[in-house]
């Protein structure tokens, strides 16, 4: 749900003398070194083979949807945003007003680490006395672990930022400091100053209100920053901050309401072996998927999960979260039946590529450009691992063409051979941990394939047969993927079919 507060709309007209545009390539395309840690979990349960009429309806539906026009482009919704501004350069422009003793920040040698409940108690000598308090404190302390310890993306973004930073001076105008745990509301991961750079690190929960999920976006960013000033008790001009700040970590997301969310997640998982030679699939919690390039220097990933399950799992581990999210939990319609699609971006190259932002400054992506982006990063990630409406249309057309052929003995035998081969390839892929590369090696070894031409085309042969398996034996999954892609396109501006007569026959 977008925040309806009317704020000033910013554009890119203030940016002059832009650096020459560079090719918008993902890190995985620039540095394709392969990681070895891969965990797969795919749904290849056999389904009843589809009727010809079913596939004809699927094809007709796809053609109609692809012909529907697009209205105004959607702007990005952010579930996580890490912004920064160089105070050495911009403190006067943003009218930065800061007094450490009057603020809610305190000096720290590790300002980038959010203060935990235990650290706050130790710092303020506000010690607990009972066993119950010890248990409650441990729950509260766990709340920050995902941000501090086990988020690979955050570590990667930090390393990328500081390796490229030229902000190393002998003397700084401002002390290294961070916001107190006591003054950090839900969704505010950290506000801190390090080496004269002010960092603001937020999640979408910072905007949640009245039992409703919300997000950070260009429509509410000014209000968000003004609230940051209130909680930290520092002052700066929010509009000028927006114009001059940078971003080096962000998560964009879409929430789609669906019946039986888990079936859509299973449907997506059934397609993932198609590009297992380039992407690895990981579980997200106990219910979702995380898809990340095998490239060693990948700078983005796609996460797909049930939002209700994610929230309920979180509150079960934290009493503080349970209290803070009480309104959400008591308003089940706000989170029920929501499929969350989320792209995490944590390297500048990937932020530029996925948000279609030309390079204007070598080591900086401007906040204003991120907010104004009308790119389609979620569709881009689906395309990267080979799932688009055009590809589905092509595969279904091939299936229909084969099934429309005259039922001669030759055609029938050929079709049976195709189906059996597809099922056998799927079995071999499963036996090889759903990994296309391992499957290729297995086939070369077990079947004595030495012909260089066949070896070079073997990956394509495996994928083609796996596509046949999906079309012949996973028709429900294909139908769900068609529906999901349409809903993603609708978010990005496609007019819903029921709202238009611009359809093809």
CSV table of N, CA, C and O in Angstrom, one decimal, residues 82-86 161 197-200 241 244-248 348 363-365:
chain,number,residue,atom,x,y,z
A,82,UNK,N,19.7,1.6,2.4
A,82,UNK,CA,20.8,2.2,3.1
A,82,UNK,C,21.3,3.4,2.3
A,82,UNK,O,21.9,3.2,1.2
A,83,UNK,N,21.1,4.5,2.9
A,83,UNK,CA,21.5,5.8,2.3
A,83,UNK,C,22.7,6.4,3.1
A,83,UNK,O,22.9,6.1,4.2
A,84,UNK,N,23.4,7.3,2.4
A,84,UNK,CA,24.5,7.9,3.0
A,84,UNK,C,24.8,9.3,2.4
A,84,UNK,O,24.4,9.5,1.2
A,85,UNK,N,25.4,10.2,3.1
A,85,UNK,CA,25.8,11.5,2.6
A,85,UNK,C,27.1,11.9,3.2
A,85,UNK,O,27.3,11.7,4.4
A,86,UNK,N,28.0,12.4,2.4
A,86,UNK,CA,29.3,12.9,2.9
A,86,UNK,C,29.2,14.2,3.5
A,86,UNK,O,28.9,15.2,2.9
A,161,UNK,N,31.7,-0.7,-0.5
A,161,UNK,CA,31.7,0.8,-0.3
A,161,UNK,C,33.0,1.3,0.3
A,161,UNK,O,33.6,2.2,-0.3
A,197,UNK,N,30.8,10.5,7.4
A,197,UNK,CA,29.7,10.1,6.5
A,197,UNK,C,28.5,9.7,7.3
A,197,UNK,O,28.7,8.9,8.3
A,198,UNK,N,27.4,10.3,7.1
A,198,UNK,CA,26.2,10.0,7.8
A,198,UNK,C,25.4,8.9,7.0
A,198,UNK,O,25.2,9.0,5.8
A,199,UNK,N,25.1,7.8,7.8
A,199,UNK,CA,24.5,6.6,7.2
A,199,UNK,C,23.1,6.5,7.8
A,199,UNK,O,22.9,6.6,9.0
A,200,UNK,N,22.1,6.2,7.0
A,200,UNK,CA,20.7,5.9,7.4
A,200,UNK,C,20.3,4.6,6.9
A,200,UNK,O,20.2,4.4,5.6
A,241,UNK,N,18.9,16.6,1.3
A,241,UNK,CA,19.5,15.2,1.5
A,241,UNK,C,19.2,14.3,0.3
A,241,UNK,O,20.0,13.6,-0.2
A,244,UNK,N,21.3,15.0,-2.8
A,244,UNK,CA,22.8,14.8,-2.7
A,244,UNK,C,23.2,13.5,-2.1
A,244,UNK,O,24.4,13.2,-2.2
A,245,UNK,N,22.3,12.7,-1.6
A,245,UNK,CA,22.7,11.4,-0.9
A,245,UNK,C,23.0,10.3,-1.9
A,245,UNK,O,22.6,10.4,-3.1
A,246,UNK,N,23.6,9.3,-1.5
A,246,UNK,CA,23.9,8.1,-2.3
A,246,UNK,C,23.2,6.9,-1.7
A,246,UNK,O,22.8,6.9,-0.5
A,247,UNK,N,23.2,5.8,-2.4
A,247,UNK,CA,22.6,4.5,-2.0
A,247,UNK,C,23.6,3.4,-2.4
A,247,UNK,O,24.2,3.4,-3.5
A,248,UNK,N,23.9,2.5,-1.5
A,248,UNK,CA,24.8,1.4,-1.9
A,248,UNK,C,24.2,0.0,-1.4
A,248,UNK,O,24.9,-1.0,-1.6
A,348,UNK,N,27.2,-1.7,-6.5
A,348,UNK,CA,26.8,-0.6,-7.3
A,348,UNK,C,26.5,-1.0,-8.7
A,348,UNK,O,25.5,-0.5,-9.3
A,363,UNK,N,31.9,6.1,-8.2
A,363,UNK,CA,31.8,5.3,-7.0
A,363,UNK,C,30.5,5.7,-6.3
A,363,UNK,O,30.4,5.5,-5.0
A,364,UNK,N,29.5,6.2,-7.0
A,364,UNK,CA,28.3,6.6,-6.3
A,364,UNK,C,27.0,6.4,-7.2
A,364,UNK,O,27.1,6.6,-8.4
A,365,UNK,N,26.0,5.8,-6.6
A,365,UNK,CA,24.7,5.8,-7.2
A,365,UNK,C,23.8,6.7,-6.4
A,365,UNK,O,23.6,6.6,-5.2
